[in-house]
Amino acid sequence: MKKRILILGSTGSIGTQALEVAATHSDKLQVVGLAAHSSSGTLNTQAQQFGLDDSACCLTARDGMDALISLIEATQPDIVLNALVGSAGLRATVTTLQAGLTLALANKESLIVGGELVTELATQNQMLPVDSEHSAIFQCLQSGNSAALKAIWLTASGGPFRGKTREQLADVRAADALAHPTWSMGPKITVDSATLMNKGLEVIEAHHLFGTSYDDITVLLQPRSLIHSMVEFVDGSTIGHLGIADMRVPIQYAFSYPERWPAVADLSVDYRELAGLELGAPDTDTFGCLRLAFQAGRSGGTAPCILNAANEVAVAAFLKDQIVFLDIEACVANALDHFASKILPLESIEQVEELDAQVRSFVDSIV
Ligand code: NAD
Ligand code: MG
């Protein structure tokens, strides 16, 4: 029996790589639906390639988010890949989990914003991480039980500006930030990787996915992106996940789990050439977004929603050259400050959606 998969965000970086995985493993995977925001040409081509008619495809720019939600309900796939970008993915995450479908989660923002509201909906292994670090951790955790987990070592490339000072970052513009050294990704996550906000979001993501306290999650700088993360057990054993930086590996694992299938390409690494693998600590004085994310994560409740919404608006403004690089961090700090009285325990999806909208309009007004 083929696994039936629905790809949300099919025209994006993760979505197109997921379709490559699906095409390679067409004996095991059947694409039953596609959704994207506005690239109708690309979506049509994808639909033709996978033999889908209009009723299995959704463009939210035309049909709205309700149509995307209906597509999840109508197709009832075995796996929904949520590869939308931003907190716009929250409703898709919630609907998928409530429908009892397996969620392959690339859209980390929905987990960061929804926090326990999302994790409480998920049964064991219903939510499979696609983010490379979290897929790595998930795989490492299979060698010991989570009660024996001591610490997570979450690796980070450091982004294109690793080693720079704040003075040097003052003139950075969108074009500079879009040149990431090791991963080729959508524009929003590429900027997040440059500010290290992506790593901050991933710390919060790891906290929710694996139930690990913030004190036990350490960010490890590793510029070559060969170690995708490690877990340390109480007995002194540390298990790491290594390999080429290629998102098709964690995407495929979320589809194949609990099996392993042949890789889509030759992804072998000659580990004899790994001499001089540099490891270190990230510079959170220069890259304050990582510090702010830890802070919001530790505050818990709605704080990560505020952090995320402010970041999304600031990054969009940065991509339009309306603000400079260091303004992103300033916007996030400003929003966390401005909404300090709104940092409350999580109650409902409506609560976070409303706060998300308030923070967006506040940050819109200051950029
Ligand atoms: P992208 O910008 O390349 O693609 C986003 C996709 O979502 C597109 O298909 C777009 O049409 C669709 N989309 C965007 N906004 C939408 C909306 N409001 N409604 C409906 N569809 C919408 O982004 P990406 O790099 O593929 O990232 C997707 C998600 O995966 C993000 O949450 C990102 O953090 C995460 N992620 C990406 C990578 C990567 O290598 N690209 C790695 C790890 C995690
Ligand atoms: Mg990642």
mmCIF file of C-alpha atoms and ligand atoms in Angstrom:
data_model
loop_
_atom_site.group_PDB
_atom_site.id
_atom_site.type_symbol
_atom_site.label_atom_id
_atom_site.label_comp_id
_atom_site.label_asym_id
_atom_site.label_seq_id
_atom_site.Cartn_x
_atom_site.Cartn_y
_atom_site.Cartn_z
ATOM 1 C CA MET A 1 0.000 0.000 0.000
ATOM 2 C CA LYS A 2 1.343 3.392 -0.984
ATOM 3 C CA LYS A 3 1.370 6.153 1.612
ATOM 4 C CA ARG A 4 -0.933 8.950 0.461
ATOM 5 C CA ILE A 5 0.681 12.364 0.993
ATOM 6 C CA LEU A 6 -0.632 15.918 0.840
ATOM 7 C CA ILE A 7 1.952 18.664 0.295
ATOM 8 C CA LEU A 8 1.160 22.103 1.715
ATOM 9 C CA GLY A 9 3.564 24.696 0.341
ATOM 10 C CA SER A 10 4.371 22.545 -2.696
ATOM 11 C CA THR A 11 5.948 25.379 -4.703
ATOM 12 C CA GLY A 12 8.476 26.304 -2.016
ATOM 13 C CA SER A 13 11.936 25.028 -1.197
ATOM 14 C CA ILE A 14 10.732 22.186 1.056
ATOM 15 C CA GLY A 15 7.660 21.479 -1.068
ATOM 16 C CA THR A 16 9.577 21.010 -4.322
ATOM 17 C CA GLN A 17 12.159 18.801 -2.607
ATOM 18 C CA ALA A 18 9.320 16.739 -1.120
ATOM 19 C CA LEU A 19 7.952 16.224 -4.618
ATOM 20 C CA GLU A 20 11.383 15.018 -5.762
ATOM 21 C CA VAL A 21 11.287 12.464 -2.959
ATOM 22 C CA ALA A 22 7.756 11.470 -3.979
ATOM 23 C CA ALA A 23 8.762 11.091 -7.636
ATOM 24 C CA THR A 24 11.786 8.970 -6.714
ATOM 25 C CA HIS A 25 9.692 6.714 -4.483
ATOM 26 C CA SER A 26 6.564 6.614 -6.600
ATOM 27 C CA ASP A 27 6.229 2.911 -5.759
ATOM 28 C CA LYS A 28 5.775 3.856 -2.099
ATOM 29 C CA LEU A 29 4.274 7.353 -2.127
ATOM 30 C CA GLN A 30 1.228 8.781 -3.840
ATOM 31 C CA VAL A 31 0.736 12.556 -3.905
ATOM 32 C CA VAL A 32 -2.972 13.164 -3.329
ATOM 33 C CA GLY A 33 -3.024 16.941 -3.094
ATOM 34 C CA LEU A 34 -1.026 20.159 -3.407
ATOM 35 C CA ALA A 35 -1.418 23.608 -1.910
ATOM 36 C CA ALA A 36 0.537 26.825 -2.303
ATOM 37 C CA HIS A 37 0.005 30.537 -2.010
ATOM 38 C CA SER A 38 0.185 32.148 -5.417
ATOM 39 C CA SER A 39 2.444 30.457 -7.977
ATOM 40 C CA SER A 40 -0.333 29.053 -10.174
ATOM 41 C CA GLY A 41 1.960 28.143 -13.085
ATOM 42 C CA THR A 42 4.225 26.005 -10.923
ATOM 43 C CA LEU A 43 1.262 24.438 -9.144
ATOM 44 C CA ASN A 44 -0.349 23.493 -12.479
ATOM 45 C CA THR A 45 2.859 21.871 -13.696
ATOM 46 C CA GLN A 46 3.161 19.930 -10.441
ATOM 47 C CA ALA A 47 -0.480 18.837 -10.658
ATOM 48 C CA GLN A 48 0.077 17.529 -14.188
ATOM 49 C CA GLN A 49 3.225 15.689 -13.164
ATOM 50 C CA PHE A 50 1.440 13.895 -10.334
ATOM 51 C CA GLY A 51 -1.835 13.371 -12.194
ATOM 52 C CA LEU A 52 -3.973 15.592 -9.969
ATOM 53 C CA ASP A 53 -7.086 17.472 -11.019
ATOM 54 C CA ASP A 54 -8.196 20.913 -9.806
ATOM 55 C CA SER A 55 -10.119 19.538 -6.851
ATOM 56 C CA ALA A 56 -6.852 18.207 -5.379
ATOM 57 C CA CYS A 57 -5.055 21.559 -5.670
ATOM 58 C CA CYS A 58 -5.445 24.774 -3.746
ATOM 59 C CA LEU A 59 -4.027 28.271 -4.173
ATOM 60 C CA THR A 60 -4.673 30.242 -0.997
ATOM 61 C CA ALA A 61 -4.223 33.599 -2.766
ATOM 62 C CA ARG A 62 -7.277 32.670 -4.836
ATOM 63 C CA ASP A 63 -9.302 30.369 -2.577
ATOM 64 C CA GLY A 64 -8.276 31.436 0.925
ATOM 65 C CA MET A 65 -7.030 29.366 3.838
ATOM 66 C CA ASP A 66 -10.443 27.718 4.311
ATOM 67 C CA ALA A 67 -9.976 25.899 1.013
ATOM 68 C CA LEU A 68 -6.606 24.585 2.170
ATOM 69 C CA ILE A 69 -8.171 23.327 5.394
ATOM 70 C CA SER A 70 -10.954 21.678 3.375
ATOM 71 C CA LEU A 71 -8.347 19.985 1.209
ATOM 72 C CA ILE A 72 -6.851 18.320 4.299
ATOM 73 C CA GLU A 73 -10.280 17.117 5.327
ATOM 74 C CA ALA A 74 -11.318 16.031 1.828
ATOM 75 C CA THR A 75 -8.170 14.090 0.932
ATOM 76 C CA GLN A 76 -7.681 12.398 4.347
ATOM 77 C CA PRO A 77 -4.073 11.539 3.454
ATOM 78 C CA ASP A 78 -1.816 9.281 5.500
ATOM 79 C CA ILE A 79 0.659 12.156 5.849
ATOM 80 C CA VAL A 80 0.267 15.929 5.582
ATOM 81 C CA LEU A 81 3.537 17.745 4.933
ATOM 82 C CA ASN A 82 3.139 21.252 6.326
ATOM 83 C CA ALA A 83 5.756 23.252 4.424
ATOM 84 C CA LEU A 84 3.946 26.577 4.549
ATOM 85 C CA VAL A 85 5.974 29.473 5.867
ATOM 86 C CA GLY A 86 5.147 31.435 9.002
ATOM 87 C CA SER A 87 2.362 31.312 11.559
ATOM 88 C CA ALA A 88 -0.047 31.122 8.596
ATOM 89 C CA GLY A 89 0.627 27.380 8.914
ATOM 90 C CA LEU A 90 -0.958 27.119 12.375
ATOM 91 C CA ARG A 91 -4.462 26.164 11.283
ATOM 92 C CA ALA A 92 -3.133 23.477 8.959
ATOM 93 C CA THR A 93 -1.093 21.974 11.794
ATOM 94 C CA VAL A 94 -4.056 21.999 14.159
ATOM 95 C CA THR A 95 -6.504 20.575 11.594
ATOM 96 C CA THR A 96 -4.117 17.777 10.636
ATOM 97 C CA LEU A 97 -3.581 16.709 14.223
ATOM 98 C CA GLN A 98 -7.262 16.974 15.113
ATOM 99 C CA ALA A 99 -8.125 14.805 12.125
ATOM 100 C CA GLY A 100 -5.762 12.148 13.476
ATOM 101 C CA LEU A 101 -3.481 12.354 10.419
ATOM 102 C CA THR A 102 0.298 12.110 10.585
ATOM 103 C CA LEU A 103 1.910 15.538 10.361
ATOM 104 C CA ALA A 104 5.325 15.889 8.743
ATOM 105 C CA LEU A 105 6.209 19.267 10.187
ATOM 106 C CA ALA A 106 8.497 21.667 8.350
ATOM 107 C CA ASN A 107 6.463 24.713 9.376
ATOM 108 C CA LYS A 108 8.183 25.240 12.722
ATOM 109 C CA GLU A 109 6.399 28.572 13.273
ATOM 110 C CA SER A 110 3.085 26.801 13.930
ATOM 111 C CA LEU A 111 4.636 24.852 16.782
ATOM 112 C CA ILE A 112 6.415 27.898 18.172
ATOM 113 C CA VAL A 113 3.211 29.942 18.200
ATOM 114 C CA GLY A 114 0.895 27.115 19.249
ATOM 115 C CA GLY A 115 3.236 25.531 21.803
ATOM 116 C CA GLU A 116 1.438 23.149 24.136
ATOM 117 C CA LEU A 117 -1.847 23.812 22.335
ATOM 118 C CA VAL A 118 -0.286 21.934 19.434
ATOM 119 C CA THR A 119 1.697 19.271 21.309
ATOM 120 C CA GLU A 120 -1.345 18.338 23.396
ATOM 121 C CA LEU A 121 -3.207 17.482 20.197
ATOM 122 C CA ALA A 122 -0.514 15.094 19.003
ATOM 123 C CA THR A 123 -0.284 11.452 19.938
ATOM 124 C CA GLN A 124 3.110 9.740 20.090
ATOM 125 C CA ASN A 125 4.898 10.033 16.729
ATOM 126 C CA GLN A 126 1.907 11.680 15.077
ATOM 127 C CA MET A 127 4.089 14.742 14.525
ATOM 128 C CA LEU A 128 7.278 13.875 12.650
ATOM 129 C CA PRO A 129 9.926 16.594 12.386
ATOM 130 C CA VAL A 130 11.199 17.667 8.982
ATOM 131 C CA ASP A 131 13.548 20.368 10.234
ATOM 132 C CA SER A 132 16.951 18.713 9.761
ATOM 133 C CA GLU A 133 18.110 19.225 13.352
ATOM 134 C CA HIS A 134 14.885 17.849 14.802
ATOM 135 C CA SER A 135 14.815 14.915 12.429
ATOM 136 C CA ALA A 136 18.388 14.247 13.583
ATOM 137 C CA ILE A 137 17.398 14.440 17.251
ATOM 138 C CA PHE A 138 14.348 12.239 16.622
ATOM 139 C CA GLN A 139 16.592 9.656 14.973
ATOM 140 C CA CYS A 140 19.247 9.853 17.706
ATOM 141 C CA LEU A 141 16.569 9.385 20.368
ATOM 142 C CA GLN A 142 15.808 5.979 18.934
ATOM 143 C CA SER A 143 18.999 4.680 20.556
ATOM 144 C CA GLY A 144 17.843 5.332 24.119
ATOM 145 C CA ASN A 145 14.656 6.160 25.936
ATOM 146 C CA SER A 146 13.795 9.775 26.484
ATOM 147 C CA ALA A 147 13.909 9.379 30.286
ATOM 148 C CA ALA A 148 17.658 8.764 29.857
ATOM 149 C CA LEU A 149 18.133 11.913 27.770
ATOM 150 C CA LYS A 150 20.471 14.389 29.434
ATOM 151 C CA ALA A 151 20.950 17.103 26.850
ATOM 152 C CA ILE A 152 20.334 18.098 23.268
ATOM 153 C CA TRP A 153 23.183 19.574 21.226
ATOM 154 C CA LEU A 154 21.434 21.563 18.531
ATOM 155 C CA THR A 155 23.870 22.364 15.746
ATOM 156 C CA ALA A 156 24.020 25.642 13.819
ATOM 157 C CA SER A 157 26.021 26.669 10.761
ATOM 158 C CA GLY A 158 26.256 30.207 12.124
ATOM 159 C CA GLY A 159 24.862 31.626 8.885
ATOM 160 C CA PRO A 160 26.601 33.873 6.362
ATOM 161 C CA PHE A 161 27.690 36.448 8.969
ATOM 162 C CA ARG A 162 29.407 34.177 11.460
ATOM 163 C CA GLY A 163 32.428 35.966 12.922
ATOM 164 C CA LYS A 164 31.170 39.445 12.050
ATOM 165 C CA THR A 165 30.849 42.250 14.581
ATOM 166 C CA ARG A 166 27.758 44.402 15.056
ATOM 167 C CA GLU A 167 29.608 47.281 13.382
ATOM 168 C CA GLN A 168 30.191 45.113 10.336
ATOM 169 C CA LEU A 169 26.542 44.043 10.320
ATOM 170 C CA ALA A 170 25.273 47.614 10.317
ATOM 171 C CA ASP A 171 25.338 47.885 6.502
ATOM 172 C CA VAL A 172 23.974 44.445 5.733
ATOM 173 C CA ARG A 173 21.124 44.358 3.218
ATOM 174 C CA ALA A 174 18.740 41.647 2.051
ATOM 175 C CA ALA A 175 20.915 40.583 -0.883
ATOM 176 C CA ASP A 176 23.862 39.852 1.462
ATOM 177 C CA ALA A 177 21.687 37.809 3.818
ATOM 178 C CA LEU A 178 20.211 35.734 1.007
ATOM 179 C CA ALA A 179 23.561 34.104 0.269
ATOM 180 C CA HIS A 180 23.575 31.241 2.808
ATOM 181 C CA PRO A 181 26.813 29.196 2.891
ATOM 182 C CA THR A 182 25.456 25.649 3.232
ATOM 183 C CA TRP A 183 21.678 25.441 2.764
ATOM 184 C CA SER A 184 19.521 26.694 -0.108
ATOM 185 C CA MET A 185 16.142 27.661 1.340
ATOM 186 C CA GLY A 186 13.172 30.018 1.056
ATOM 187 C CA PRO A 187 13.830 33.739 1.705
ATOM 188 C CA LYS A 188 12.284 33.949 5.189
ATOM 189 C CA ILE A 189 14.249 31.075 6.720
ATOM 190 C CA THR A 190 17.393 32.267 4.933
ATOM 191 C CA VAL A 191 17.167 35.611 6.722
ATOM 192 C CA ASP A 192 16.316 33.804 9.969
ATOM 193 C CA SER A 193 19.493 31.775 9.508
ATOM 194 C CA ALA A 194 21.524 34.948 9.097
ATOM 195 C CA THR A 195 20.139 36.542 12.288
ATOM 196 C CA LEU A 196 20.253 33.181 14.149
ATOM 197 C CA MET A 197 16.532 33.635 14.826
ATOM 198 C CA ASN A 198 16.103 30.348 12.989
ATOM 199 C CA LYS A 199 18.234 28.645 15.609
ATOM 200 C CA GLY A 200 16.247 30.365 18.337
ATOM 201 C CA LEU A 201 12.990 29.131 16.814
ATOM 202 C CA GLU A 202 14.537 25.673 16.608
ATOM 203 C CA VAL A 203 15.417 25.730 20.301
ATOM 204 C CA ILE A 204 11.743 26.377 21.085
ATOM 205 C CA GLU A 205 10.737 23.737 18.532
ATOM 206 C CA ALA A 206 13.026 21.175 20.204
ATOM 207 C CA HIS A 207 11.638 22.067 23.626
ATOM 208 C CA HIS A 208 8.115 21.304 22.432
ATOM 209 C CA LEU A 209 8.864 18.273 20.281
ATOM 210 C CA PHE A 210 11.027 16.441 22.789
ATOM 211 C CA GLY A 211 9.830 17.902 26.097
ATOM 212 C CA THR A 212 13.374 19.045 26.897
ATOM 213 C CA SER A 213 13.909 21.959 29.258
ATOM 214 C CA TYR A 214 15.731 25.026 27.948
ATOM 215 C CA ASP A 215 18.623 24.397 30.347
ATOM 216 C CA ASP A 216 19.258 21.104 28.578
ATOM 217 C CA ILE A 217 19.349 22.477 25.031
ATOM 218 C CA THR A 218 22.699 23.865 23.907
ATOM 219 C CA VAL A 219 23.354 25.437 20.535
ATOM 220 C CA LEU A 220 26.573 24.120 18.998
ATOM 221 C CA LEU A 221 28.234 26.072 16.216
ATOM 222 C CA GLN A 222 29.367 23.797 13.409
ATOM 223 C CA PRO A 223 29.920 25.760 10.201
ATOM 224 C CA ARG A 224 30.143 22.830 7.784
ATOM 225 C CA SER A 225 26.618 21.580 8.561
ATOM 226 C CA LEU A 226 27.678 17.938 8.673
ATOM 227 C CA ILE A 227 26.478 17.109 12.177
ATOM 228 C CA HIS A 228 22.747 17.726 12.132
ATOM 229 C CA SER A 229 22.458 17.530 15.927
ATOM 230 C CA MET A 230 23.363 15.220 18.801
ATOM 231 C CA VAL A 231 21.745 13.861 21.940
ATOM 232 C CA GLU A 232 23.596 13.134 25.133
ATOM 233 C CA PHE A 233 22.356 10.349 27.392
ATOM 234 C CA VAL A 234 22.844 10.062 31.162
ATOM 235 C CA ASP A 235 25.365 7.232 30.746
ATOM 236 C CA GLY A 236 27.897 9.514 29.061
ATOM 237 C CA SER A 237 27.071 8.418 25.501
ATOM 238 C CA THR A 238 26.463 11.090 22.891
ATOM 239 C CA ILE A 239 24.755 10.028 19.663
ATOM 240 C CA GLY A 240 25.000 12.277 16.606
ATOM 241 C CA HIS A 241 23.359 12.318 13.201
ATOM 242 C CA LEU A 242 25.781 13.097 10.369
ATOM 243 C CA GLY A 243 25.484 13.478 6.639
ATOM 244 C CA ILE A 244 25.407 15.889 3.727
ATOM 245 C CA ALA A 245 23.266 18.963 4.252
ATOM 246 C CA ASP A 246 20.355 17.961 2.022
ATOM 247 C CA MET A 247 16.762 18.525 3.123
ATOM 248 C CA ARG A 248 15.569 15.609 1.019
ATOM 249 C CA VAL A 249 17.007 13.313 3.712
ATOM 250 C CA PRO A 250 14.843 14.516 6.637
ATOM 251 C CA ILE A 251 11.835 15.002 4.319
ATOM 252 C CA GLN A 252 12.162 11.423 3.130
ATOM 253 C CA TYR A 253 12.604 10.113 6.657
ATOM 254 C CA ALA A 254 9.330 11.734 7.729
ATOM 255 C CA PHE A 255 7.670 9.913 4.803
ATOM 256 C CA SER A 256 9.430 6.565 5.249
ATOM 257 C CA TYR A 257 9.351 6.392 9.064
ATOM 258 C CA PRO A 258 9.735 3.905 10.654
ATOM 259 C CA GLU A 259 11.415 2.449 7.562
ATOM 260 C CA ARG A 260 14.511 3.684 5.744
ATOM 261 C CA TRP A 261 14.501 3.906 1.979
ATOM 262 C CA PRO A 262 17.405 4.426 -0.453
ATOM 263 C CA ALA A 263 18.508 8.059 -0.747
ATOM 264 C CA VAL A 264 17.294 10.133 -3.710
ATOM 265 C CA ALA A 265 20.902 10.759 -4.773
ATOM 266 C CA ASP A 266 24.403 9.703 -3.826
ATOM 267 C CA LEU A 267 24.780 11.414 -0.474
ATOM 268 C CA SER A 268 27.858 9.580 0.798
ATOM 269 C CA VAL A 269 30.428 11.525 2.761
ATOM 270 C CA ASP A 270 34.106 10.637 2.956
ATOM 271 C CA TYR A 271 34.514 11.008 6.695
ATOM 272 C CA ARG A 272 38.305 10.790 6.386
ATOM 273 C CA GLU A 273 38.116 14.332 5.117
ATOM 274 C CA LEU A 274 36.404 15.628 8.223
ATOM 275 C CA ALA A 275 39.626 16.537 9.983
ATOM 276 C CA GLY A 276 39.434 20.009 11.437
ATOM 277 C CA LEU A 277 35.689 19.998 12.006
ATOM 278 C CA GLU A 278 35.329 23.297 13.823
ATOM 279 C CA LEU A 279 32.937 23.378 16.770
ATOM 280 C CA GLY A 280 32.145 26.287 19.042
ATOM 281 C CA ALA A 281 29.582 28.438 20.785
ATOM 282 C CA PRO A 282 27.376 30.942 18.965
ATOM 283 C CA ASP A 283 27.936 34.646 19.565
ATOM 284 C CA THR A 284 24.683 35.725 21.215
ATOM 285 C CA ASP A 285 25.974 39.249 21.882
ATOM 286 C CA THR A 286 26.243 39.904 18.171
ATOM 287 C CA PHE A 287 23.271 37.756 17.179
ATOM 288 C CA GLY A 288 20.764 38.923 19.767
ATOM 289 C CA CYS A 289 17.818 37.152 18.106
ATOM 290 C CA LEU A 290 19.049 33.844 19.487
ATOM 291 C CA ARG A 291 19.173 35.327 22.975
ATOM 292 C CA LEU A 292 15.679 36.813 22.579
ATOM 293 C CA ALA A 293 14.296 33.469 21.435
ATOM 294 C CA PHE A 294 15.737 31.663 24.457
ATOM 295 C CA GLN A 295 14.233 34.402 26.607
ATOM 296 C CA ALA A 296 10.786 34.086 24.984
ATOM 297 C CA GLY A 297 10.958 30.303 25.173
ATOM 298 C CA ARG A 298 11.732 30.397 28.866
ATOM 299 C CA SER A 299 8.917 32.907 29.473
ATOM 300 C CA GLY A 300 6.650 30.443 27.693
ATOM 301 C CA GLY A 301 2.936 30.968 27.092
ATOM 302 C CA THR A 302 2.302 33.592 24.441
ATOM 303 C CA ALA A 303 5.859 35.014 24.450
ATOM 304 C CA PRO A 304 7.051 32.891 21.497
ATOM 305 C CA CYS A 305 3.969 34.031 19.531
ATOM 306 C CA ILE A 306 5.014 37.665 20.059
ATOM 307 C CA LEU A 307 8.632 36.881 19.149
ATOM 308 C CA ASN A 308 7.570 35.055 16.007
ATOM 309 C CA ALA A 309 5.032 37.589 14.742
ATOM 310 C CA ALA A 310 7.461 40.473 15.255
ATOM 311 C CA ASN A 311 10.164 38.548 13.461
ATOM 312 C CA GLU A 312 7.934 37.667 10.504
ATOM 313 C CA VAL A 313 6.966 41.299 9.920
ATOM 314 C CA ALA A 314 10.518 42.551 10.429
ATOM 315 C CA VAL A 315 11.976 39.959 8.062
ATOM 316 C CA ALA A 316 9.391 40.834 5.394
ATOM 317 C CA ALA A 317 10.329 44.521 5.762
ATOM 318 C CA PHE A 318 14.040 43.668 5.606
ATOM 319 C CA LEU A 319 13.476 41.656 2.413
ATOM 320 C CA LYS A 320 11.863 44.770 0.906
ATOM 321 C CA ASP A 321 14.858 46.871 1.995
ATOM 322 C CA GLN A 322 12.636 48.935 4.312
ATOM 323 C CA ILE A 323 14.819 48.225 7.344
ATOM 324 C CA VAL A 324 18.419 47.116 7.895
ATOM 325 C CA PHE A 325 19.667 43.850 9.330
ATOM 326 C CA LEU A 326 20.056 44.870 12.969
ATOM 327 C CA ASP A 327 16.563 46.413 12.916
ATOM 328 C CA ILE A 328 15.111 42.898 12.841
ATOM 329 C CA GLU A 329 16.443 42.222 16.320
ATOM 330 C CA ALA A 330 15.364 45.688 17.475
ATOM 331 C CA CYS A 331 11.802 45.094 16.231
ATOM 332 C CA VAL A 332 11.578 41.776 18.057
ATOM 333 C CA ALA A 333 12.983 43.230 21.293
ATOM 334 C CA ASN A 334 10.636 46.193 20.986
ATOM 335 C CA ALA A 335 7.584 43.975 20.485
ATOM 336 C CA LEU A 336 8.466 41.703 23.414
ATOM 337 C CA ASP A 337 8.767 44.814 25.527
ATOM 338 C CA HIS A 338 5.604 46.488 24.240
ATOM 339 C CA PHE A 339 3.501 43.344 24.711
ATOM 340 C CA ALA A 340 5.053 42.317 28.048
ATOM 341 C CA SER A 341 1.655 42.488 29.758
ATOM 342 C CA LYS A 342 0.252 40.148 27.091
ATOM 343 C CA ILE A 343 2.692 37.369 27.911
ATOM 344 C CA LEU A 344 0.131 34.975 29.349
ATOM 345 C CA PRO A 345 -0.453 31.249 29.595
ATOM 346 C CA LEU A 346 -1.719 29.668 26.387
ATOM 347 C CA GLU A 347 -5.467 29.176 26.320
ATOM 348 C CA SER A 348 -6.672 28.801 22.780
ATOM 349 C CA ILE A 349 -5.756 29.004 19.113
ATOM 350 C CA GLU A 350 -8.023 32.068 18.814
ATOM 351 C CA GLN A 351 -6.013 33.773 21.572
ATOM 352 C CA VAL A 352 -2.694 33.305 19.755
ATOM 353 C CA GLU A 353 -4.202 34.248 16.391
ATOM 354 C CA GLU A 354 -5.512 37.494 17.852
ATOM 355 C CA LEU A 355 -2.223 38.309 19.534
ATOM 356 C CA ASP A 356 -0.312 37.410 16.361
ATOM 357 C CA ALA A 357 -2.424 39.964 14.464
ATOM 358 C CA GLN A 358 -1.918 42.661 17.128
ATOM 359 C CA VAL A 359 1.846 42.206 17.151
ATOM 360 C CA ARG A 360 1.940 42.304 13.348
ATOM 361 C CA SER A 361 0.130 45.613 13.201
ATOM 362 C CA PHE A 362 2.351 47.054 15.953
ATOM 363 C CA VAL A 363 5.565 46.044 14.181
ATOM 364 C CA ASP A 364 4.126 47.226 10.856
ATOM 365 C CA SER A 365 3.678 50.630 12.457
ATOM 366 C CA ILE A 366 7.298 50.838 13.668
ATOM 367 C CA VAL A 367 9.182 49.532 10.604
HETATM 368 P P1 NAD B 1 9.346 28.904 0.816
HETATM 369 O O1 NAD B 1 9.116 30.344 0.959
HETATM 370 O O2 NAD B 1 10.344 28.420 -0.165
HETATM 371 O O3 NAD B 1 7.959 28.173 0.464
HETATM 372 C C1 NAD B 1 6.785 28.397 1.188
HETATM 373 C C2 NAD B 1 5.604 27.700 0.532
HETATM 374 O O4 NAD B 1 4.423 27.992 1.283
HETATM 375 C C3 NAD B 1 5.305 28.137 -0.894
HETATM 376 O O5 NAD B 1 4.739 27.046 -1.592
HETATM 377 C C4 NAD B 1 4.264 29.221 -0.720
HETATM 378 O O6 NAD B 1 3.416 29.351 -1.856
HETATM 379 C C5 NAD B 1 3.492 28.679 0.456
HETATM 380 N N1 NAD B 1 2.907 29.724 1.293
HETATM 381 C C6 NAD B 1 3.544 30.767 1.862
HETATM 382 N N2 NAD B 1 2.675 31.504 2.560
HETATM 383 C C7 NAD B 1 1.485 30.911 2.463
HETATM 384 C C8 NAD B 1 0.187 31.193 2.955
HETATM 385 N N3 NAD B 1 -0.047 32.262 3.712
HETATM 386 N N4 NAD B 1 -0.792 30.346 2.652
HETATM 387 C C9 NAD B 1 -0.558 29.275 1.886
HETATM 388 N N5 NAD B 1 0.637 28.956 1.379
HETATM 389 C C10 NAD B 1 1.629 29.774 1.665
HETATM 390 O O7 NAD B 1 9.674 28.347 2.275
HETATM 391 P P2 NAD B 1 10.568 27.089 2.684
HETATM 392 O O8 NAD B 1 11.977 27.475 2.770
HETATM 393 O O9 NAD B 1 10.179 25.900 1.871
HETATM 394 O O10 NAD B 1 10.092 26.871 4.192
HETATM 395 C C11 NAD B 1 8.852 26.289 4.531
HETATM 396 C C12 NAD B 1 8.848 25.959 6.018
HETATM 397 O O11 NAD B 1 9.826 24.947 6.257
HETATM 398 C C13 NAD B 1 9.219 27.143 6.920
HETATM 399 O O12 NAD B 1 8.486 27.055 8.106
HETATM 400 C C14 NAD B 1 10.685 26.896 7.222
HETATM 401 O O13 NAD B 1 11.076 27.437 8.467
HETATM 402 C C15 NAD B 1 10.747 25.376 7.245
HETATM 403 N N6 NAD B 1 12.079 24.835 6.944
HETATM 404 C C16 NAD B 1 12.627 25.064 5.728
HETATM 405 C C17 NAD B 1 13.877 24.551 5.426
HETATM 406 C C18 NAD B 1 14.496 24.737 4.068
HETATM 407 O O14 NAD B 1 15.553 24.182 3.800
HETATM 408 N N7 NAD B 1 13.900 25.487 3.182
HETATM 409 C C19 NAD B 1 14.565 23.805 6.385
HETATM 410 C C20 NAD B 1 13.973 23.593 7.618
HETATM 411 C C21 NAD B 1 12.722 24.101 7.880
HETATM 412 MG MG MG B 2 16.822 23.545 10.717
#
